[in-house]
Amino acid sequence: MQLTFGQYEFIYNAFSFGVATFFASTLFFWLGLSQVSKKYKTAVIVTGLVTFIAGYHYVRIFGSFSEAYTAVNGVVTATGVAFNVAYRYVDWLLTVPLLLIELILVMGLTRSETVRKSAALGGAAALMIILGYPGEVSGGIDGTRLLWGILSMIPFLYIVFSLFSGLSDSIAKQPEDVRGLVSAARWVVVLSWSFYPIVYFAPFIMSLDGGAATTVIEVGYTVADIVAKAVFGVMIFTIAVRKSQDTAAA
Amino acid sequence: MQLTFGQYEFIYNAFSFGVATFFASTLFFWLGLSQVSKKYKTAVIVTGLVTFIAGYHYVRIFGSFSEAYTAVNGVVTATGVAFNVAYRYVDWLLTVPLLLIELILVMGLTRSETVRKSAALGGAAALMIILGYPGEVSGGIDGTRLLWGILSMIPFLYIVFSLFSGLSDSIAKQPEDVRGLVSAARWVVVLSWSFYPIVYFAPFIMSLDGGAATTVIEVGYTVADIVAKAVFGVMIFTIAVRKSQDTAAA
C-alpha cells in the first residue's frame, strides 16, 4: 500500500493528537476525583481508566506506524514491518465494556441492577469486538469480512436497543439537572459507535485506493475514539460532579 | 522453532493486552483505596502490587519477544536472541504468594491467624514455583521436567487442600453479603491455577509442533495470569468495599 506524504503526516499527527488527548483527559478525571462524592468515585475512576488504556494503545499504534513507514525527503516508503491493526481491537476489548459500565455506574442504580446491567451490556460489548476481529484480520474484502461483520452487529444492536429501552426507566429517575446529560451521553455512545461499523463495511460500498482508504480509516477511528472516550468521559465526569453537589445540598 | 505470522501477531497482541490490563487494574485498585476502610486497605494495596509486578514483567516479556523474533513482509524470523521464559517464574515467585496473602487479608481474620495462614500458604506457593523452575529451564521433554513438575505439585495440592479445608471455617464466619464472593474467589484461584500444571505437563500428553505449542502456552499463560491476578483482584476489591460499607452502616 502506498501513502502520499500528506496522508502519512495526517495519520501520524492524528495518532499523536490521540496520545495527548487521552493522557490529558485521564489526568483531568483523576485529579478531579476529590470533587466527586464517594458514591460516584468508581464511575470517575473507570472513566479515567478507559482514557488511560486508550492512551497506552495510541502510544503503541503510533510506534507501530513509525516502524511500518519511513518518510525521507518527502517520499514515504513501507519498511515491510506490518502496521499492527490489532492494537485497536485489543484496546476496544478492554475499553468498550468499561465505557458502558461507567455510564451505568454514574446512574447510581441499586447494587443488583448495576451488576446485572454491567454484565449484560459489558458482555455484549466484548462479544461485539471478538466477533469483529476475525473479519478485520482476514485482510480480504470478501465473504469472511462480511460474515463476521454481520455477526458483530447482533450484540451492537442489542446494546443500542438496551440503551434506549432498558435504561429509559432509570433515566427518568435521574435528578432533573442531569437527566438531559445522561440522555445525551447515551446518544454520544450510539452516534460515535455507529462510525465503527461504517468504517468496517465501507470497503464494500465505496472504492477507495489503499492510501486514501487507510487515511480515512485511521483518522476516522481516532476521531471516533476521542468522542466515544474523552468527550463522553467529560460528560460522565460532569454528571458525577453535579450529582455530588445535589447530594451535598440536600 | 518456527512461528507463522498469525501466531506471532496473536502472541504479540496477547502480551500487549496483558500490559494494558495489569497497569489499568493496578490504577483501579489504588485509586479506589479511599473507598475501603482502614482494616482492608492492606488487602487492596497488595492486590494492586500483584498486578503492578505482573505489568512490569509483561513489559519485559513483550520486549524479550520483540527481540527474539522479527516480522518483515509477513515472514517471521528468529533472531537467535533467546526468548526469556524465566520472567514468568520471577513474576510468579513474587505474585503467587502475594495473591494468597491478599485473599487471607481481605477475610479480616485475627492477627495471629493472618500471620500463620499467610506464612503457610505463601511459603507453599513460593516452594511450588521454585520446584517447577528447574524442570521448565531443562528444556527437554524428559524425566527431569517430569520429576520437578511432580515435586512442584506437592505444595500445589497442599494449597488447594488448605483453601478448601482450612479456610472453610473462616468463610462461614464472613458477613452474608460477601460470603459467596469469598468462596468464588477461592474457586477462581483453584481453577485459574490448574491451567499452569496443564501447560507444564502438556508436552508429555499431546504432540504440538513448536509454533502451535508456543502460541498455546504463551496466550494460555497470559489469559490464566489475567484471571488469577486482575479478575481475582476485582473480586478482592469488591469484597473489601462491601465489608467497608457494612462496617460503616453498622
Coordinates of C-alpha atoms in Angstrom, one line a residue:
Chain A
M1 CA 0.0 0.0 0.0
Q2 CA 1.3 3.4 -1.0
L3 CA 0.8 6.6 1.2
T4 CA 1.4 10.1 0.0
F5 CA 3.5 12.3 2.2
G6 CA 0.4 14.3 3.1
Q7 CA -1.6 11.2 4.0
Y8 CA 1.4 9.9 6.1
E9 CA 1.6 13.2 8.0
F10 CA -2.1 13.4 8.6
I11 CA -2.3 9.9 10.1
Y12 CA 0.9 10.5 12.1
N13 CA -0.4 13.7 13.6
A14 CA -3.8 12.2 14.3
F15 CA -2.2 9.5 16.4
S16 CA -0.1 12.0 18.3
F17 CA -3.2 14.0 18.9
G18 CA -4.8 10.9 20.3
V19 CA -1.9 10.2 22.7
A20 CA -2.1 13.8 24.0
T21 CA -5.9 13.9 24.3
F22 CA -6.2 10.5 26.1
F23 CA -3.4 11.1 28.7
A24 CA -4.6 14.7 29.4
S25 CA -8.2 13.6 29.9
T26 CA -7.1 10.8 32.2
L27 CA -5.3 13.3 34.4
F28 CA -8.3 15.6 34.3
F29 CA -10.7 12.9 35.5
W30 CA -8.4 11.5 38.2
L31 CA -7.3 14.9 39.5
G32 CA -11.0 15.8 39.7
L33 CA -11.8 12.8 41.9
S34 CA -11.9 15.0 45.1
Q35 CA -14.9 16.9 43.6
V36 CA -17.0 13.8 43.4
S37 CA -18.8 12.1 46.3
K38 CA -18.0 8.6 47.4
K39 CA -20.9 7.1 45.5
Y40 CA -19.7 8.3 42.1
K41 CA -15.9 7.8 42.6
T42 CA -15.8 4.4 40.9
A43 CA -17.6 5.9 37.8
V44 CA -14.9 8.6 37.5
I45 CA -12.0 6.2 38.2
V46 CA -13.3 3.9 35.4
T47 CA -13.8 6.9 33.1
G48 CA -10.0 7.7 33.6
L49 CA -9.1 4.0 33.1
V50 CA -10.8 4.0 29.7
T51 CA -8.8 7.0 28.5
F52 CA -5.6 5.6 30.2
I53 CA -5.9 2.3 28.3
A54 CA -6.6 4.2 25.1
G55 CA -3.6 6.4 25.7
Y56 CA -1.4 3.3 26.1
H57 CA -2.7 1.9 22.8
Y58 CA -2.2 5.1 20.9
V59 CA 1.4 5.1 22.0
R60 CA 1.7 1.6 20.6
I61 CA -0.2 2.4 17.4
F62 CA 2.0 5.5 16.9
G63 CA 5.1 3.3 17.4
S64 CA 3.9 0.6 15.1
F65 CA 3.1 3.1 12.4
S66 CA 6.5 4.7 12.7
E67 CA 8.1 1.3 12.2
A68 CA 5.9 0.4 9.3
Y69 CA 6.7 3.6 7.2
T70 CA 9.6 5.9 6.8
A71 CA 9.3 9.4 5.2
V72 CA 12.6 10.7 3.9
N73 CA 12.8 13.7 1.5
G74 CA 9.1 13.7 1.2
V75 CA 8.9 10.1 0.0
V76 CA 7.0 7.6 2.1
T77 CA 8.3 4.0 2.0
A78 CA 6.8 0.9 3.6
T79 CA 9.5 -0.8 5.6
G80 CA 7.9 -4.3 5.4
V81 CA 7.2 -4.3 9.1
A82 CA 3.4 -4.8 9.5
F83 CA 1.3 -2.0 10.9
N84 CA -0.5 -3.7 13.7
V85 CA -4.2 -3.0 13.3
A86 CA -5.0 -5.4 16.1
Y87 CA -4.0 -2.9 18.8
R88 CA -7.4 -1.2 18.2
Y89 CA -9.2 -4.5 18.9
V90 CA -7.1 -5.1 22.0
D91 CA -8.0 -1.6 23.1
W92 CA -11.7 -1.9 22.4
L93 CA -11.9 -5.3 24.1
L94 CA -11.0 -3.6 27.3
T95 CA -12.4 -0.1 26.9
V96 CA -15.8 -0.7 25.2
P97 CA -17.3 -2.8 28.1
L98 CA -15.8 -0.3 30.6
L99 CA -17.4 2.6 28.7
L100 CA -20.8 1.1 29.2
I101 CA -20.0 0.3 32.8
E102 CA -19.1 3.9 33.6
L103 CA -22.4 5.1 32.2
I104 CA -24.2 2.5 34.4
L105 CA -22.1 3.4 37.5
V106 CA -22.8 7.1 37.2
M107 CA -26.5 6.5 37.1
G108 CA -26.3 5.3 40.7
L109 CA -28.6 2.3 40.4
T110 CA -29.0 -0.3 43.1
R111 CA -26.2 -2.8 43.6
S112 CA -28.1 -5.7 41.9
E113 CA -29.2 -3.6 38.9
T114 CA -25.7 -2.3 38.5
V115 CA -24.2 -5.8 38.5
R116 CA -26.9 -7.2 36.1
K117 CA -26.8 -4.3 33.6
S118 CA -23.0 -4.2 33.7
A119 CA -22.7 -7.9 33.0
A120 CA -25.3 -7.8 30.2
L121 CA -24.0 -4.7 28.4
G122 CA -20.3 -5.3 29.1
G123 CA -20.6 -8.9 28.0
A124 CA -22.4 -7.9 24.8
A125 CA -19.7 -5.2 24.1
A126 CA -16.9 -7.7 24.5
L127 CA -18.7 -10.2 22.2
M128 CA -19.2 -7.5 19.6
I129 CA -15.4 -6.8 19.5
I130 CA -14.4 -10.5 19.5
L131 CA -16.8 -11.2 16.5
G132 CA -15.4 -8.3 14.5
Y133 CA -11.8 -9.3 14.9
P134 CA -11.6 -12.4 12.6
G135 CA -13.2 -10.3 9.8
E136 CA -10.7 -7.4 10.3
V137 CA -7.6 -9.6 10.2
S138 CA -8.7 -11.8 7.4
G139 CA -7.5 -9.0 5.2
G140 CA -9.7 -9.5 2.2
I141 CA -12.8 -7.6 1.2
D142 CA -14.9 -10.7 0.9
G143 CA -17.4 -13.0 2.4
T144 CA -15.3 -13.6 5.6
R145 CA -15.3 -9.9 6.4
L146 CA -19.0 -9.6 5.7
L147 CA -20.0 -12.6 7.7
W148 CA -18.1 -11.6 10.9
G149 CA -19.2 -8.0 10.5
I150 CA -22.8 -9.0 10.4
L151 CA -22.4 -11.4 13.4
S152 CA -20.7 -8.5 15.3
M153 CA -23.8 -6.3 14.5
I154 CA -26.1 -8.5 16.6
P155 CA -24.6 -7.6 20.0
F156 CA -24.2 -4.0 18.7
L157 CA -27.9 -3.7 18.0
Y158 CA -28.7 -5.4 21.3
I159 CA -26.6 -2.7 23.1
V160 CA -28.4 0.1 21.2
F161 CA -31.7 -1.4 22.0
S162 CA -30.9 -1.8 25.7
L163 CA -29.6 1.8 25.9
F164 CA -32.9 3.1 24.6
S165 CA -35.4 0.7 26.2
G166 CA -33.9 -0.9 29.3
L167 CA -32.2 2.3 30.5
S168 CA -35.1 4.7 29.8
D169 CA -36.8 3.9 33.1
S170 CA -33.6 4.5 35.0
I171 CA -33.0 7.8 33.2
A172 CA -36.5 9.0 34.1
K173 CA -35.5 8.6 37.8
Q174 CA -32.3 10.7 37.5
P175 CA -32.2 14.1 39.2
E176 CA -33.6 16.8 36.9
D177 CA -30.3 18.7 36.5
V178 CA -28.5 15.7 35.0
R179 CA -31.3 13.9 33.2
G180 CA -30.6 15.7 29.9
L181 CA -26.9 15.0 30.2
V182 CA -27.4 11.3 30.9
S183 CA -29.7 11.1 27.9
A184 CA -27.1 13.0 25.8
A185 CA -24.3 10.7 27.0
R186 CA -26.4 7.7 25.7
W187 CA -26.7 9.5 22.3
V188 CA -22.9 10.1 22.2
V189 CA -22.4 6.4 22.7
V190 CA -24.7 5.4 19.9
L191 CA -23.6 8.1 17.4
S192 CA -19.9 7.7 18.0
W193 CA -20.1 3.9 17.9
S194 CA -22.0 3.9 14.6
F195 CA -18.9 5.2 13.0
Y196 CA -17.1 1.9 13.6
P197 CA -19.4 -0.4 11.5
I198 CA -19.5 2.3 8.8
V199 CA -15.7 2.1 8.5
Y200 CA -15.8 -1.7 8.8
F201 CA -18.2 -2.1 5.9
A202 CA -17.0 1.0 3.9
P203 CA -14.8 -1.1 1.6
F204 CA -17.9 -3.0 0.3
I205 CA -19.7 0.2 -0.6
M206 CA -17.2 2.7 -1.9
S207 CA -14.0 2.1 -3.7
L208 CA -11.0 4.0 -2.3
D209 CA -7.5 3.2 -3.2
G210 CA -5.1 1.9 -0.5
G211 CA -3.6 5.1 0.8
A212 CA -6.9 7.1 0.9
A213 CA -8.7 4.2 2.5
T214 CA -6.1 3.9 5.2
T215 CA -6.1 7.6 5.9
V216 CA -10.0 7.7 6.2
I217 CA -10.0 4.6 8.4
E218 CA -7.1 5.6 10.8
V219 CA -8.1 9.3 11.2
G220 CA -11.8 8.3 11.4
Y221 CA -11.2 5.7 14.1
T222 CA -9.1 8.2 16.0
V223 CA -11.8 10.9 16.0
A224 CA -14.5 8.3 16.9
D225 CA -12.3 7.1 19.8
I226 CA -11.8 10.6 21.1
V227 CA -15.6 11.3 21.0
A228 CA -16.5 7.9 22.5
K229 CA -13.9 8.0 25.3
A230 CA -12.7 11.5 26.1
V231 CA -15.8 13.6 25.2
F232 CA -18.1 11.0 26.6
G233 CA -15.8 10.9 29.7
V234 CA -16.2 14.6 30.3
M235 CA -20.0 14.2 30.2
I236 CA -19.8 11.3 32.8
F237 CA -17.5 13.4 34.9
T238 CA -19.9 16.4 34.8
I239 CA -22.8 14.2 35.7
A240 CA -20.9 12.8 38.7
V241 CA -19.9 16.3 39.9
R242 CA -23.5 17.6 39.6
K243 CA -25.0 14.7 41.4
S244 CA -22.4 15.0 44.1
Q245 CA -23.4 18.7 44.6
D246 CA -27.0 17.8 44.7
T247 CA -26.4 15.3 47.5
A248 CA -24.3 17.8 49.4
A249 CA -27.0 20.5 49.0
A250 CA -29.8 18.1 50.1
Chain B
M1 CA 11.2 -23.0 16.4
Q2 CA 9.1 -21.5 13.6
L3 CA 6.2 -19.2 14.1
T4 CA 3.7 -18.2 11.4
F5 CA 2.8 -14.5 11.1
G6 CA -0.6 -15.2 12.6
Q7 CA 0.9 -17.0 15.6
Y8 CA 3.4 -14.2 16.0
E9 CA 0.7 -11.5 16.0
F10 CA -1.5 -13.4 18.3
I11 CA 1.2 -13.8 20.9
Y12 CA 2.4 -10.2 20.5
N13 CA -1.1 -8.8 21.0
A14 CA -1.8 -11.1 24.0
F15 CA 1.3 -9.7 25.7
S16 CA 0.3 -6.1 24.9
F17 CA -3.2 -6.9 26.2
G18 CA -1.5 -8.1 29.4
V19 CA 0.5 -4.9 29.8
A20 CA -2.6 -2.7 29.4
T21 CA -4.8 -4.9 31.7
F22 CA -2.3 -5.1 34.5
F23 CA -1.4 -1.5 34.7
A24 CA -5.0 -0.4 34.3
S25 CA -6.2 -2.7 37.1
T26 CA -3.3 -1.6 39.4
L27 CA -4.5 2.0 39.0
F28 CA -8.1 0.9 39.5
F29 CA -7.2 -0.8 42.9
W30 CA -5.0 2.0 44.2
L31 CA -7.3 4.9 43.1
G32 CA -10.2 3.0 44.9
L33 CA -8.3 2.8 48.2
S34 CA -10.3 5.7 49.6
Q35 CA -13.5 3.6 49.3
V36 CA -12.0 0.9 51.6
S37 CA -11.9 1.2 55.4
K38 CA -8.6 1.1 57.2
K39 CA -8.9 -2.6 58.1
Y40 CA -8.9 -3.7 54.4
K41 CA -6.5 -1.2 52.9
T42 CA -3.5 -3.6 53.1
A43 CA -5.5 -6.2 51.2
V44 CA -6.3 -3.7 48.4
I45 CA -2.7 -2.3 48.3
V46 CA -1.3 -5.9 47.9
T47 CA -3.9 -6.6 45.2
G48 CA -2.5 -3.6 43.3
L49 CA 1.1 -4.8 44.0
V50 CA 0.4 -8.1 42.3
T51 CA -1.0 -6.6 39.1
F52 CA 1.8 -3.9 39.2
I53 CA 4.5 -6.6 39.4
A54 CA 2.7 -8.6 36.6
G55 CA 2.6 -5.4 34.5
Y56 CA 6.3 -4.9 34.9
H57 CA 7.0 -8.5 33.8
Y58 CA 4.7 -8.3 30.8
V59 CA 6.6 -5.2 29.6
R60 CA 9.8 -7.3 29.9
I61 CA 8.2 -10.4 28.3
F62 CA 6.9 -8.2 25.4
G63 CA 10.4 -6.7 24.9
S64 CA 12.1 -10.1 25.1
F65 CA 9.6 -11.5 22.5
S66 CA 10.2 -8.4 20.2
E67 CA 14.0 -9.1 20.4
A68 CA 13.7 -12.8 19.8
Y69 CA 11.6 -12.5 16.6
T70 CA 11.3 -10.1 13.7
A71 CA 8.3 -10.0 11.3
V72 CA 9.1 -8.4 7.9
N73 CA 6.8 -8.6 4.9
G74 CA 4.7 -11.2 6.8
V75 CA 7.7 -13.5 7.4
V76 CA 8.7 -14.2 11.0
T77 CA 12.3 -14.9 11.7
A78 CA 14.0 -15.9 14.9
T79 CA 16.9 -13.6 15.6
G80 CA 18.8 -16.0 17.7
V81 CA 18.3 -13.9 20.9
A82 CA 16.6 -16.2 23.4
F83 CA 13.1 -15.5 24.4
N84 CA 13.4 -15.4 28.2
V85 CA 10.8 -17.7 29.7
A86 CA 12.2 -17.2 33.2
Y87 CA 10.4 -13.8 33.5
R88 CA 7.3 -15.7 34.2
Y89 CA 8.9 -17.6 37.1
V90 CA 10.4 -14.5 38.6
D91 CA 6.9 -12.9 38.4
W92 CA 5.2 -15.9 40.0
L93 CA 7.7 -16.2 42.8
L94 CA 6.6 -12.7 43.9
T95 CA 3.0 -12.6 42.9
V96 CA 1.7 -16.1 43.7
P97 CA 2.4 -15.9 47.5
L98 CA 1.0 -12.3 47.5
L99 CA -2.2 -13.5 45.8
L100 CA -2.9 -15.9 48.6
I101 CA -2.0 -13.3 51.1
E102 CA -4.5 -10.8 49.7
L103 CA -7.2 -13.4 50.0
I104 CA -6.3 -14.0 53.6
L105 CA -6.0 -10.3 54.4
V106 CA -9.5 -9.5 52.9
M107 CA -11.0 -12.1 55.2
G108 CA -10.2 -10.0 58.2
L109 CA -9.0 -12.8 60.5
T110 CA -7.3 -12.3 63.8
R111 CA -3.7 -11.1 63.6
S112 CA -2.1 -14.4 64.6
E113 CA -4.3 -16.4 62.2
T114 CA -3.4 -14.0 59.4
V115 CA 0.3 -14.4 60.0
R116 CA 0.1 -18.2 60.4
K117 CA -2.0 -18.7 57.2
S118 CA 0.0 -16.2 55.2
A119 CA 3.3 -17.9 56.1
A120 CA 1.9 -21.4 55.4
L121 CA 0.2 -20.7 52.1
G122 CA 2.7 -18.0 50.9
G123 CA 5.6 -20.3 51.7
A124 CA 4.0 -23.3 50.0
A125 CA 3.3 -21.1 46.9
A126 CA 6.9 -19.9 46.7
L127 CA 8.1 -23.5 47.1
M128 CA 5.8 -24.6 44.2
I129 CA 7.3 -22.0 41.9
I130 CA 10.9 -22.8 42.9
L131 CA 10.4 -26.6 42.3
G132 CA 8.8 -26.0 38.9
Y133 CA 11.6 -23.8 37.6
P134 CA 14.5 -26.5 37.1
G135 CA 12.0 -28.6 35.0
E136 CA 11.0 -25.6 32.9
V137 CA 14.5 -24.5 32.0
S138 CA 15.9 -28.0 31.5
G139 CA 14.4 -27.6 28.0
G140 CA 13.8 -31.3 27.3
I141 CA 10.5 -33.2 27.5
D142 CA 12.1 -35.9 29.7
G143 CA 12.5 -37.2 33.2
T144 CA 13.9 -34.0 34.5
R145 CA 10.9 -32.0 33.6
L146 CA 8.6 -34.7 34.9
L147 CA 10.4 -35.1 38.2
W148 CA 10.4 -31.4 39.1
G149 CA 6.9 -31.0 37.9
I150 CA 5.7 -33.7 40.2
L151 CA 7.6 -32.3 43.1
S152 CA 6.0 -28.9 42.4
M153 CA 2.6 -30.5 42.5
I154 CA 3.0 -31.4 46.2
P155 CA 2.8 -27.8 47.5
F156 CA 0.2 -27.0 44.9
L157 CA -2.1 -29.8 46.2
Y158 CA -1.4 -28.7 49.8
I159 CA -2.6 -25.1 48.8
V160 CA -5.8 -26.5 47.2
F161 CA -6.4 -28.6 50.2
S162 CA -5.9 -25.7 52.6
L163 CA -8.1 -23.4 50.6
F164 CA -10.9 -25.9 50.9
S165 CA -10.5 -27.3 54.4
G166 CA -8.5 -24.8 56.5
L167 CA -10.3 -21.7 55.1
S168 CA -13.8 -23.1 55.2
D169 CA -14.4 -22.2 58.8
S170 CA -13.2 -18.7 58.2
I171 CA -15.5 -18.4 55.2
A172 CA -18.5 -19.4 57.2
K173 CA -17.8 -16.5 59.5
Q174 CA -17.8 -13.9 56.7
P175 CA -20.7 -11.4 56.5
E176 CA -23.5 -12.7 54.4
D177 CA -23.2 -10.3 51.5
V178 CA -19.6 -11.3 50.8
R179 CA -19.6 -15.0 51.7
G180 CA -20.5 -16.0 48.2
L181 CA -17.8 -13.8 46.7
V182 CA -15.1 -15.1 49.1
S183 CA -16.0 -18.6 48.2
A184 CA -16.0 -17.7 44.4
A185 CA -12.6 -16.0 44.8
R186 CA -11.2 -19.3 46.2
W187 CA -12.6 -21.1 43.2
V188 CA -11.0 -18.6 40.8
V189 CA -7.7 -19.3 42.4
V190 CA -8.0 -23.1 42.1
L191 CA -9.4 -23.0 38.5
S192 CA -7.1 -20.4 37.1
W193 CA -4.1 -22.1 38.8
S194 CA -4.9 -25.5 37.4
F195 CA -4.2 -24.2 34.0
Y196 CA -0.4 -23.9 34.8
P197 CA 0.3 -27.5 35.5
I198 CA -1.8 -28.5 32.5
V199 CA 0.5 -26.3 30.3
Y200 CA 3.6 -27.6 32.1
F201 CA 2.7 -31.3 31.5
A202 CA 1.0 -30.8 28.1
P203 CA 4.1 -31.7 26.1
F204 CA 4.0 -35.2 27.7
I205 CA 0.4 -35.8 26.6
M206 CA -0.2 -34.1 23.3
S207 CA 2.2 -33.5 20.4
L208 CA 2.1 -30.0 19.1
D209 CA 4.7 -28.6 16.8
G210 CA 6.9 -25.8 18.0
G211 CA 4.9 -22.8 16.8
A212 CA 1.5 -24.0 17.8
A213 CA 2.8 -25.2 21.2
T214 CA 4.4 -21.8 21.9
T215 CA 1.2 -20.0 20.9
V216 CA -1.0 -22.1 23.2
I217 CA 1.5 -21.8 26.1
E218 CA 2.1 -18.0 25.8
V219 CA -1.5 -17.0 25.1
G220 CA -2.8 -19.5 27.7
Y221 CA -0.5 -18.3 30.4
T222 CA -1.5 -14.7 29.7
V223 CA -5.2 -15.5 30.0
A224 CA -4.6 -17.5 33.2
D225 CA -2.5 -14.7 34.6
I226 CA -5.2 -12.1 33.8
V227 CA -7.9 -14.3 35.5
A228 CA -5.7 -15.2 38.5
K229 CA -4.5 -11.6 39.1
A230 CA -6.8 -8.9 37.6
V231 CA -10.2 -10.7 37.7
F232 CA -9.4 -12.2 41.1
G233 CA -8.2 -8.7 42.2
V234 CA -11.5 -7.2 41.2
M235 CA -13.2 -9.8 43.4
I236 CA -10.9 -9.0 46.4
F237 CA -11.5 -5.3 45.8
T238 CA -15.3 -5.8 45.7
I239 CA -15.2 -7.8 48.9
A240 CA -13.1 -5.1 50.6
V241 CA -15.6 -2.3 49.5
R242 CA -18.6 -4.3 50.7
K243 CA -17.2 -5.1 54.0
S244 CA -16.2 -1.5 54.5
Q245 CA -19.8 -0.4 53.7
D246 CA -21.1 -3.0 56.2
T247 CA -18.9 -1.6 58.9
A248 CA -19.9 2.0 58.1
A249 CA -23.6 1.1 58.2
A250 CA -23.3 -0.9 61.4

